[in-house]
Amino acid sequence: GAPAFKKDLTNTLALCELLDNPHNKFKSIHVAGTNGKGSVSHMLASVFQEAGYKVGLYTSPHLTDFRERIKINGQMITERSVIDFVTDHKTDFERIKPSFFEMTVALAFDQFVKNQVDIAIIETGLGGRLDSTNVITPELSVITNIGYDHQQFLGDTLPEIAGEKAGIIKPNIPVVIGEFQQEVVDVFENKARQTNSRLRFANREWETRKQVLEDDKLLLHLRHYDEMELEVESQLSGPHQAKNLITALEAVRTISDAGWNLTREHFKSGIRSVVTNTGLKGRWQVLGRNPLIIADTGHNREGLEPNIKRLLSNRKPEQLHFVWGMVNDKDVSKTFEMLPKASAYYFCKPDVPRGMEVSALVVKAQELSLNFSPFPSVNSALEAAKQSAKTNDIIYVGGSTFVVAEVV
């Protein structure tokens, strides 16, 4: 949130100097974007693991365990490594006064060096230009897409937001943009020219010839403009995962040009086993059946709209049950505009300081005449939904990453 946002990289650089500049001692891929950057990061990590590389993975936020943010070959770092890091540097932290995120980035970089990773996949936390992770010089920069989120930090227009994300593009380092968006293409092309960076738009490189979405599986038949074809099966089956997969595919193709041994089979097996290899949770995750229970961390327009459309393609609005909570820096009105009016809503507050009070959801729901009930917790809301839902209904748990964290 706002208290953790810093206007420069001073603290991160001070922490890196304290740790003998670990950010200069491992190879990396830097991933930014409004939506999908976590999924793309996990996909890339899984592909590199399948190719036999030792892979560091830094993502945020975590769902149930802080150590989810820092993994080596899909395994969380040890509790002892976290304790020792804080104990060894407590005095320095009190002097530098880093934010939680800055301290975590430093811990990740330190762990990647100590574990001698071959490559680390580094996801930005917020934006790019001023994000604490932006002290690295990666092998490749990846930006998934640009949408409206965190405007209070990144700007009110898509070009402004894109400018902040484009801050991860480094001199002479190639960059892959997941989606070609007319409103922001000039931002990326101008930045790439300034930095002499080779630029590719993933969805301009690949065409989807066939797509099959199942509850827990995605099948894609892709064709590259040079006529190469590829059939891929993914454990991530959310409606937006096809875009993420194509972004990861183009990232792998681009970095392979630099000499990394990543074959077509490595990519296919990595995508097929991405959840198994990395432990990723909360992306269109099936929690139960009869009724079907799905949890997804999408929390802004770009993340939610495809999910709502997918739900409505399978069921009537009155067959949908939404266990719903938000955080207090999100726009309730814009979010509720997307939600089907005939569905049932079970409002709750995620158990975090930023959690939005249920009363704020109730006020807007009353204006829209939604069918809702308030609950004191996420789990009590979910239990009520289970009691109300029929066998062929769908229960969707979402609205915030922190809501999903309490049920996965």
CSV table of C-alpha atoms in Angstrom, one decimal:
chain,number,residue,atom,x,y,z
A,1,GLY,CA,0.0,0.0,0.0
A,2,ALA,CA,0.8,3.7,0.1
A,3,PRO,CA,3.1,3.6,3.2
A,4,ALA,CA,5.4,1.2,1.5
A,5,PHE,CA,5.7,3.0,-1.8
A,6,LYS,CA,9.0,4.8,-2.2
A,7,LYS,CA,9.9,7.5,-4.8
A,8,ASP,CA,13.4,6.2,-5.5
A,9,LEU,CA,15.7,3.2,-5.2
A,10,THR,CA,18.0,4.6,-2.5
A,11,ASN,CA,17.0,2.1,0.2
A,12,THR,CA,17.3,-0.9,-2.1
A,13,LEU,CA,20.7,0.2,-3.3
A,14,ALA,CA,21.8,0.7,0.3
A,15,LEU,CA,20.7,-2.8,1.2
A,16,CYS,CA,22.4,-4.3,-1.9
A,17,GLU,CA,25.7,-2.5,-0.9
A,18,LEU,CA,25.3,-3.9,2.6
A,19,LEU,CA,25.0,-7.4,1.1
A,20,ASP,CA,28.0,-7.0,-1.3
A,21,ASN,CA,25.7,-6.2,-4.3
A,22,PRO,CA,24.1,-9.5,-4.9
A,23,HIS,CA,21.9,-8.1,-7.7
A,24,ASN,CA,25.1,-8.1,-9.9
A,25,LYS,CA,25.9,-11.7,-9.3
A,26,PHE,CA,23.1,-13.7,-10.9
A,27,LYS,CA,21.4,-13.7,-14.3
A,28,SER,CA,17.8,-12.8,-14.4
A,29,ILE,CA,14.6,-12.1,-16.4
A,30,HIS,CA,12.6,-9.1,-15.2
A,31,VAL,CA,8.8,-9.2,-15.5
A,32,ALA,CA,6.3,-6.3,-15.1
A,33,GLY,CA,2.8,-5.6,-16.2
A,34,THR,CA,-0.7,-4.8,-14.9
A,35,ASN,CA,-2.0,-8.4,-15.1
A,36,GLY,CA,-0.5,-11.8,-15.6
A,37,LYS,CA,3.1,-11.0,-14.5
A,38,GLY,CA,2.9,-13.6,-11.7
A,39,SER,CA,1.6,-16.3,-14.0
A,40,VAL,CA,4.2,-15.5,-16.7
A,41,SER,CA,7.0,-15.5,-14.1
A,42,HIS,CA,5.9,-19.0,-12.8
A,43,MET,CA,5.7,-20.3,-16.4
A,44,LEU,CA,9.2,-19.1,-17.2
A,45,ALA,CA,10.6,-20.6,-14.0
A,46,SER,CA,8.9,-23.9,-14.8
A,47,VAL,CA,10.4,-24.0,-18.3
A,48,PHE,CA,13.9,-23.3,-17.1
A,49,GLN,CA,13.5,-26.0,-14.4
A,50,GLU,CA,12.4,-28.5,-17.1
A,51,ALA,CA,15.6,-27.6,-19.0
A,52,GLY,CA,17.7,-28.5,-16.0
A,53,TYR,CA,18.6,-25.0,-14.8
A,54,LYS,CA,18.6,-24.0,-11.1
A,55,VAL,CA,16.0,-21.3,-11.0
A,56,GLY,CA,15.3,-18.6,-8.5
A,57,LEU,CA,11.8,-17.1,-8.5
A,58,TYR,CA,10.7,-13.9,-6.8
A,59,THR,CA,7.0,-12.9,-6.8
A,60,SER,CA,4.5,-11.0,-4.7
A,61,PRO,CA,2.3,-10.9,-2.8
A,62,HIS,CA,2.2,-14.3,-1.0
A,63,LEU,CA,-1.0,-16.1,-0.2
A,64,THR,CA,-0.5,-18.1,2.9
A,65,ASP,CA,3.3,-18.1,3.7
A,66,PHE,CA,5.7,-15.2,3.3
A,67,ARG,CA,8.3,-17.6,1.9
A,68,GLU,CA,6.2,-18.2,-1.2
A,69,ARG,CA,7.8,-15.0,-2.5
A,70,ILE,CA,11.2,-16.5,-2.7
A,71,LYS,CA,11.7,-20.0,-4.2
A,72,ILE,CA,14.5,-22.1,-5.5
A,73,ASN,CA,13.4,-24.7,-8.1
A,74,GLY,CA,9.9,-24.3,-6.8
A,75,GLN,CA,10.8,-24.8,-3.1
A,76,MET,CA,10.3,-22.0,-0.6
A,77,ILE,CA,13.4,-20.8,1.2
A,78,THR,CA,13.8,-22.1,4.7
A,79,GLU,CA,12.4,-20.4,7.8
A,80,ARG,CA,16.0,-20.4,9.2
A,81,SER,CA,17.3,-18.4,6.2
A,82,VAL,CA,14.7,-15.7,6.9
A,83,ILE,CA,15.4,-15.6,10.6
A,84,ASP,CA,19.1,-15.4,10.1
A,85,PHE,CA,18.8,-12.7,7.5
A,86,VAL,CA,16.9,-10.4,9.8
A,87,THR,CA,19.0,-11.3,12.9
A,88,ASP,CA,22.3,-10.6,11.1
A,89,HIS,CA,21.2,-7.3,9.6
A,90,LYS,CA,18.8,-5.9,12.2
A,91,THR,CA,21.0,-3.0,13.2
A,92,ASP,CA,21.5,-2.0,9.5
A,93,PHE,CA,17.7,-2.2,8.9
A,94,GLU,CA,17.1,0.1,11.8
A,95,ARG,CA,19.5,2.6,10.2
A,96,ILE,CA,18.4,2.3,6.6
A,97,LYS,CA,14.7,2.0,7.5
A,98,PRO,CA,13.6,-0.1,4.4
A,99,SER,CA,10.0,-1.0,3.7
A,100,PHE,CA,8.8,-4.6,4.0
A,101,PHE,CA,9.0,-4.9,0.2
A,102,GLU,CA,12.6,-3.5,0.0
A,103,MET,CA,13.8,-5.8,2.7
A,104,THR,CA,12.2,-8.8,1.0
A,105,VAL,CA,13.8,-8.0,-2.3
A,106,ALA,CA,17.2,-7.8,-0.6
A,107,LEU,CA,16.5,-11.2,1.0
A,108,ALA,CA,15.6,-12.7,-2.3
A,109,PHE,CA,18.7,-11.4,-4.1
A,110,ASP,CA,20.9,-12.6,-1.2
A,111,GLN,CA,19.3,-16.1,-1.3
A,112,PHE,CA,19.7,-16.4,-5.1
A,113,VAL,CA,23.4,-15.7,-4.7
A,114,LYS,CA,23.9,-18.1,-1.8
A,115,ASN,CA,22.0,-20.8,-3.7
A,116,GLN,CA,24.0,-20.2,-6.9
A,117,VAL,CA,21.0,-20.1,-9.2
A,118,ASP,CA,21.6,-20.2,-12.9
A,119,ILE,CA,18.9,-17.7,-13.5
A,120,ALA,CA,16.3,-15.8,-11.4
A,121,ILE,CA,12.8,-14.8,-12.6
A,122,ILE,CA,12.1,-11.5,-10.9
A,123,GLU,CA,8.5,-10.1,-10.8
A,124,THR,CA,8.1,-6.4,-10.1
A,125,GLY,CA,5.9,-5.4,-7.1
A,126,LEU,CA,4.4,-2.2,-8.4
A,127,GLY,CA,5.1,-0.3,-11.6
A,128,GLY,CA,8.7,-0.8,-12.8
A,129,ARG,CA,10.8,2.4,-12.9
A,130,LEU,CA,10.8,2.9,-9.2
A,131,ASP,CA,10.2,-0.7,-8.1
A,132,SER,CA,12.7,-2.1,-5.7
A,133,THR,CA,13.5,-4.9,-8.1
A,134,ASN,CA,14.6,-2.4,-10.8
A,135,VAL,CA,18.3,-2.5,-9.7
A,136,ILE,CA,19.0,-5.6,-11.8
A,137,THR,CA,20.3,-5.7,-15.3
A,138,PRO,CA,18.4,-8.7,-16.7
A,139,GLU,CA,19.0,-10.9,-19.7
A,140,LEU,CA,15.4,-10.0,-20.9
A,141,SER,CA,12.7,-7.6,-19.9
A,142,VAL,CA,9.0,-8.7,-20.1
A,143,ILE,CA,6.0,-6.5,-19.8
A,144,THR,CA,2.7,-8.4,-20.0
A,145,ASN,CA,0.1,-5.7,-20.6
A,146,ILE,CA,-1.1,-2.2,-19.4
A,147,GLY,CA,-4.3,-1.6,-17.6
A,148,TYR,CA,-5.7,0.7,-14.9
A,149,ASP,CA,-4.4,-0.2,-11.5
A,150,HIS,CA,-2.5,1.6,-8.8
A,151,GLN,CA,-3.2,5.0,-10.5
A,152,GLN,CA,-2.4,6.8,-7.3
A,153,PHE,CA,1.2,5.7,-7.8
A,154,LEU,CA,1.6,5.2,-11.6
A,155,GLY,CA,-0.6,7.8,-13.2
A,156,ASP,CA,-4.1,8.3,-14.5
A,157,THR,CA,-3.7,7.4,-18.1
A,158,LEU,CA,-2.5,4.2,-19.9
A,159,PRO,CA,0.5,6.0,-21.4
A,160,GLU,CA,1.6,7.3,-18.0
A,161,ILE,CA,1.2,3.8,-16.5
A,162,ALA,CA,3.1,2.3,-19.5
A,163,GLY,CA,5.9,4.8,-19.0
A,164,GLU,CA,6.4,3.5,-15.4
A,165,LYS,CA,6.3,-0.1,-16.5
A,166,ALA,CA,8.7,0.7,-19.4
A,167,GLY,CA,11.2,1.8,-16.8
A,168,ILE,CA,12.5,-1.8,-16.5
A,169,ILE,CA,13.7,-1.7,-20.1
A,170,LYS,CA,17.5,-1.5,-20.0
A,171,PRO,CA,20.1,-0.5,-22.6
A,172,ASN,CA,20.8,-3.2,-25.2
A,173,ILE,CA,18.6,-5.7,-23.4
A,174,PRO,CA,15.7,-7.2,-25.5
A,175,VAL,CA,12.1,-6.7,-24.4
A,176,VAL,CA,9.0,-8.7,-25.0
A,177,ILE,CA,5.6,-7.0,-24.6
A,178,GLY,CA,2.7,-9.4,-24.1
A,179,GLU,CA,0.0,-7.5,-25.8
A,180,PHE,CA,0.0,-4.9,-28.6
A,181,GLN,CA,-2.2,-2.1,-27.3
A,182,GLN,CA,-2.6,0.9,-29.6
A,183,GLU,CA,-2.9,3.4,-26.8
A,184,VAL,CA,0.6,2.6,-25.4
A,185,VAL,CA,2.6,1.2,-28.3
A,186,ASP,CA,4.4,4.5,-28.9
A,187,VAL,CA,5.6,4.5,-25.2
A,188,PHE,CA,7.3,1.1,-25.7
A,189,GLU,CA,8.7,1.8,-29.2
A,190,ASN,CA,10.2,5.1,-28.1
A,191,LYS,CA,11.8,3.6,-25.0
A,192,ALA,CA,13.2,0.7,-27.0
A,193,ARG,CA,14.7,3.1,-29.5
A,194,GLN,CA,16.3,5.1,-26.7
A,195,THR,CA,17.8,2.0,-25.1
A,196,ASN,CA,18.7,0.2,-28.4
A,197,SER,CA,16.6,-2.8,-27.2
A,198,ARG,CA,15.1,-5.3,-29.6
A,199,LEU,CA,11.3,-5.2,-29.1
A,200,ARG,CA,8.7,-7.9,-29.8
A,201,PHE,CA,5.0,-7.9,-29.2
A,202,ALA,CA,4.1,-11.5,-28.3
A,203,ASN,CA,0.6,-11.5,-29.7
A,204,ARG,CA,1.9,-10.1,-33.0
A,205,GLU,CA,4.3,-13.1,-33.3
A,206,TRP,CA,1.9,-15.9,-32.5
A,207,GLU,CA,-1.6,-16.7,-33.7
A,208,THR,CA,-4.0,-18.9,-31.8
A,209,ARG,CA,-5.4,-21.5,-34.2
A,210,LYS,CA,-7.4,-23.4,-31.6
A,211,GLN,CA,-8.2,-23.0,-27.9
A,212,VAL,CA,-10.0,-25.4,-25.6
A,213,LEU,CA,-10.7,-24.2,-22.0
A,214,GLU,CA,-11.6,-26.8,-19.3
A,215,ASP,CA,-12.1,-26.2,-15.6
A,216,ASP,CA,-8.5,-27.3,-14.8
A,217,LYS,CA,-6.8,-27.4,-18.2
A,218,LEU,CA,-6.0,-25.2,-21.2
A,219,LEU,CA,-5.2,-26.6,-24.6
A,220,LEU,CA,-3.7,-24.3,-27.3
A,221,HIS,CA,-2.7,-24.8,-30.9
A,222,LEU,CA,-0.4,-21.9,-31.8
A,223,ARG,CA,1.2,-20.8,-35.1
A,224,HIS,CA,4.1,-18.4,-35.5
A,225,TYR,CA,4.3,-16.1,-38.4
A,226,ASP,CA,7.2,-18.1,-39.8
A,227,GLU,CA,4.7,-21.0,-40.0
A,228,MET,CA,6.1,-23.0,-37.0
A,229,GLU,CA,3.2,-24.6,-35.1
A,230,LEU,CA,3.0,-25.7,-31.5
A,231,GLU,CA,0.4,-27.5,-29.4
A,232,VAL,CA,0.6,-26.8,-25.7
A,233,GLU,CA,-1.3,-28.0,-22.6
A,234,SER,CA,-1.3,-25.9,-19.5
A,235,GLN,CA,-2.3,-26.5,-15.9
A,236,LEU,CA,-3.4,-22.9,-15.7
A,237,SER,CA,-6.8,-22.7,-17.2
A,238,GLY,CA,-8.1,-19.2,-16.5
A,239,PRO,CA,-9.6,-17.3,-19.4
A,240,HIS,CA,-6.6,-14.9,-19.5
A,241,GLN,CA,-3.9,-17.6,-19.4
A,242,ALA,CA,-3.7,-18.0,-23.2
A,243,LYS,CA,-2.3,-14.5,-23.4
A,244,ASN,CA,0.1,-15.2,-20.5
A,245,LEU,CA,1.3,-18.4,-22.2
A,246,ILE,CA,2.0,-16.7,-25.5
A,247,THR,CA,3.9,-14.0,-23.6
A,248,ALA,CA,6.0,-16.7,-21.9
A,249,LEU,CA,6.5,-18.5,-25.2
A,250,GLU,CA,7.9,-15.4,-26.9
A,251,ALA,CA,10.1,-14.7,-23.9
A,252,VAL,CA,11.6,-18.2,-24.1
A,253,ARG,CA,12.1,-17.9,-27.9
A,254,THR,CA,13.8,-14.5,-27.4
A,255,ILE,CA,16.1,-15.6,-24.6
A,256,SER,CA,17.0,-18.8,-26.4
A,257,ASP,CA,18.5,-16.6,-29.1
A,258,ALA,CA,21.1,-15.6,-26.5
A,259,GLY,CA,22.3,-19.1,-26.0
A,260,TRP,CA,20.1,-20.6,-23.3
A,261,ASN,CA,19.3,-24.2,-24.0
A,262,LEU,CA,15.5,-24.1,-24.1
A,263,THR,CA,13.8,-26.4,-26.5
A,264,ARG,CA,10.2,-26.8,-27.7
A,265,GLU,CA,9.9,-29.8,-25.5
A,266,HIS,CA,11.2,-27.9,-22.4
A,267,PHE,CA,8.6,-25.3,-23.0
A,268,LYS,CA,5.7,-27.8,-23.5
A,269,SER,CA,6.7,-29.8,-20.4
A,270,GLY,CA,7.3,-26.6,-18.3
A,271,ILE,CA,3.8,-25.2,-19.2
A,272,ARG,CA,2.1,-28.6,-18.6
A,273,SER,CA,3.7,-28.8,-15.2
A,274,VAL,CA,3.8,-25.2,-14.1
A,275,VAL,CA,1.7,-25.6,-11.0
A,276,THR,CA,3.5,-28.8,-10.0
A,277,ASN,CA,6.9,-27.3,-10.6
A,278,THR,CA,6.4,-24.0,-8.9
A,279,GLY,CA,3.5,-24.4,-6.4
A,280,LEU,CA,1.5,-21.5,-7.9
A,281,LYS,CA,-1.9,-21.0,-6.3
A,282,GLY,CA,-4.9,-18.8,-6.8
A,283,ARG,CA,-5.1,-18.7,-10.6
A,284,TRP,CA,-8.5,-20.1,-11.5
A,285,GLN,CA,-7.9,-22.7,-8.9
A,286,VAL,CA,-10.5,-25.4,-8.6
A,287,LEU,CA,-11.2,-25.9,-4.8
A,288,GLY,CA,-14.2,-28.2,-5.1
A,289,ARG,CA,-16.8,-29.7,-7.3
A,290,ASN,CA,-20.6,-30.2,-7.1
A,291,PRO,CA,-20.9,-27.3,-6.8
A,292,LEU,CA,-17.8,-26.1,-8.7
A,293,ILE,CA,-15.7,-23.8,-6.5
A,294,ILE,CA,-13.2,-21.6,-8.2
A,295,ALA,CA,-10.8,-19.1,-6.6
A,296,ASP,CA,-8.9,-16.4,-8.6
A,297,THR,CA,-6.7,-13.5,-7.6
A,298,GLY,CA,-7.9,-11.2,-10.4
A,299,HIS,CA,-8.8,-7.9,-8.8
A,300,ASN,CA,-9.0,-5.1,-11.5
A,301,ARG,CA,-11.0,-4.7,-14.7
A,302,GLU,CA,-8.4,-6.4,-16.9
A,303,GLY,CA,-8.2,-9.4,-14.5
A,304,LEU,CA,-11.9,-9.7,-13.7
A,305,GLU,CA,-13.7,-9.1,-17.0
A,306,PRO,CA,-12.5,-12.3,-18.7
A,307,ASN,CA,-13.3,-14.3,-15.5
A,308,ILE,CA,-16.9,-13.0,-15.4
A,309,LYS,CA,-17.4,-13.7,-19.1
A,310,ARG,CA,-16.1,-17.2,-18.6
A,311,LEU,CA,-18.4,-17.8,-15.7
A,312,LEU,CA,-21.4,-16.5,-17.6
A,313,SER,CA,-20.6,-18.7,-20.6
A,314,ASN,CA,-21.0,-21.8,-18.4
A,315,ARG,CA,-23.9,-20.9,-16.2
A,316,LYS,CA,-26.8,-18.5,-15.9
A,317,PRO,CA,-26.3,-15.5,-13.6
A,318,GLU,CA,-28.7,-17.0,-11.0
A,319,GLN,CA,-26.4,-20.1,-10.8
A,320,LEU,CA,-23.4,-18.0,-9.8
A,321,HIS,CA,-22.4,-17.3,-6.2
A,322,PHE,CA,-19.7,-14.7,-5.4
A,323,VAL,CA,-17.8,-14.8,-2.2
A,324,TRP,CA,-16.5,-11.3,-2.5
A,325,GLY,CA,-14.2,-9.0,-0.6
A,326,MET,CA,-11.9,-6.1,-1.6
A,327,VAL,CA,-9.1,-3.8,-0.2
A,328,ASN,CA,-9.8,-0.2,0.5
A,329,ASP,CA,-7.8,1.4,-2.3
A,330,LYS,CA,-10.0,-0.2,-5.0
A,331,ASP,CA,-13.0,1.4,-6.7
A,332,VAL,CA,-16.1,-0.5,-5.7
A,333,SER,CA,-18.3,1.2,-8.3
A,334,LYS,CA,-16.1,0.3,-11.3
A,335,THR,CA,-15.8,-3.3,-10.0
A,336,PHE,CA,-19.5,-3.8,-9.4
A,337,GLU,CA,-20.3,-2.5,-12.9
A,338,MET,CA,-18.8,-5.8,-14.2
A,339,LEU,CA,-20.7,-8.1,-11.9
A,340,PRO,CA,-23.9,-9.9,-13.0
A,341,LYS,CA,-26.9,-8.4,-11.2
A,342,ALA,CA,-28.9,-11.7,-10.8
A,343,SER,CA,-26.2,-13.6,-8.9
A,344,ALA,CA,-25.9,-14.2,-5.2
A,345,TYR,CA,-23.2,-12.3,-3.2
A,346,TYR,CA,-21.6,-13.2,0.1
A,347,PHE,CA,-19.7,-10.1,1.2
A,348,CYS,CA,-16.7,-10.4,3.6
A,349,LYS,CA,-13.6,-8.4,4.6
A,350,PRO,CA,-10.2,-10.0,4.0
A,351,ASP,CA,-8.2,-10.2,7.3
A,352,VAL,CA,-5.6,-7.6,6.5
A,353,PRO,CA,-5.2,-4.0,7.5
A,354,ARG,CA,-6.1,-2.8,4.0
A,355,GLY,CA,-9.3,-4.9,4.0
A,356,MET,CA,-12.4,-3.0,2.9
A,357,GLU,CA,-15.2,-3.0,5.5
A,358,VAL,CA,-18.2,-5.0,4.4
A,359,SER,CA,-20.4,-1.9,5.0
A,360,ALA,CA,-18.8,-0.2,2.0
A,361,LEU,CA,-19.7,-3.2,-0.2
A,362,VAL,CA,-23.2,-3.2,1.2
A,363,VAL,CA,-23.9,0.5,0.3
A,364,LYS,CA,-23.0,-0.1,-3.3
A,365,ALA,CA,-24.9,-3.4,-3.5
A,366,GLN,CA,-28.0,-1.7,-2.2
A,367,GLU,CA,-27.8,1.0,-4.9
A,368,LEU,CA,-27.6,-1.7,-7.5
A,369,SER,CA,-30.3,-3.9,-5.8
A,370,LEU,CA,-28.0,-6.9,-5.6
A,371,ASN,CA,-28.9,-10.1,-3.8
A,372,PHE,CA,-26.3,-10.1,-1.0
A,373,SER,CA,-25.6,-11.1,2.6
A,374,PRO,CA,-22.8,-9.8,4.8
A,375,PHE,CA,-20.5,-12.1,6.7
A,376,PRO,CA,-17.8,-11.6,9.4
A,377,SER,CA,-15.1,-13.6,7.6
A,378,VAL,CA,-14.1,-15.0,4.3
A,379,ASN,CA,-14.6,-18.6,5.4
A,380,SER,CA,-18.0,-18.0,6.9
A,381,ALA,CA,-19.0,-16.4,3.6
A,382,LEU,CA,-17.7,-19.5,1.7
A,383,GLU,CA,-19.6,-21.9,4.0
A,384,ALA,CA,-22.8,-20.0,3.5
A,385,ALA,CA,-22.3,-20.1,-0.3
A,386,LYS,CA,-21.7,-23.9,-0.1
A,387,GLN,CA,-25.0,-24.3,1.8
A,388,SER,CA,-26.9,-22.2,-0.7
A,389,ALA,CA,-25.4,-23.4,-4.0
A,390,LYS,CA,-27.0,-26.3,-5.9
A,391,THR,CA,-24.9,-29.1,-7.4
A,392,ASN,CA,-24.7,-27.5,-10.9
A,393,ASP,CA,-24.0,-23.9,-9.6
A,394,ILE,CA,-20.6,-22.2,-9.4
A,395,ILE,CA,-19.1,-20.5,-6.4
A,396,TYR,CA,-16.4,-17.9,-7.3
A,397,VAL,CA,-14.1,-16.7,-4.6
A,398,GLY,CA,-12.4,-13.4,-5.4
A,399,GLY,CA,-12.3,-9.6,-5.5
A,400,SER,CA,-8.9,-9.5,-3.8
A,401,THR,CA,-5.7,-11.6,-3.6
A,402,PHE,CA,-6.2,-11.5,0.2
A,403,VAL,CA,-9.7,-13.1,0.0
A,404,VAL,CA,-8.3,-15.9,-2.1
A,405,ALA,CA,-5.4,-16.3,0.4
A,406,GLU,CA,-7.8,-17.4,3.1
A,407,VAL,CA,-9.3,-20.3,1.2
A,408,VAL,CA,-6.5,-21.9,-0.9
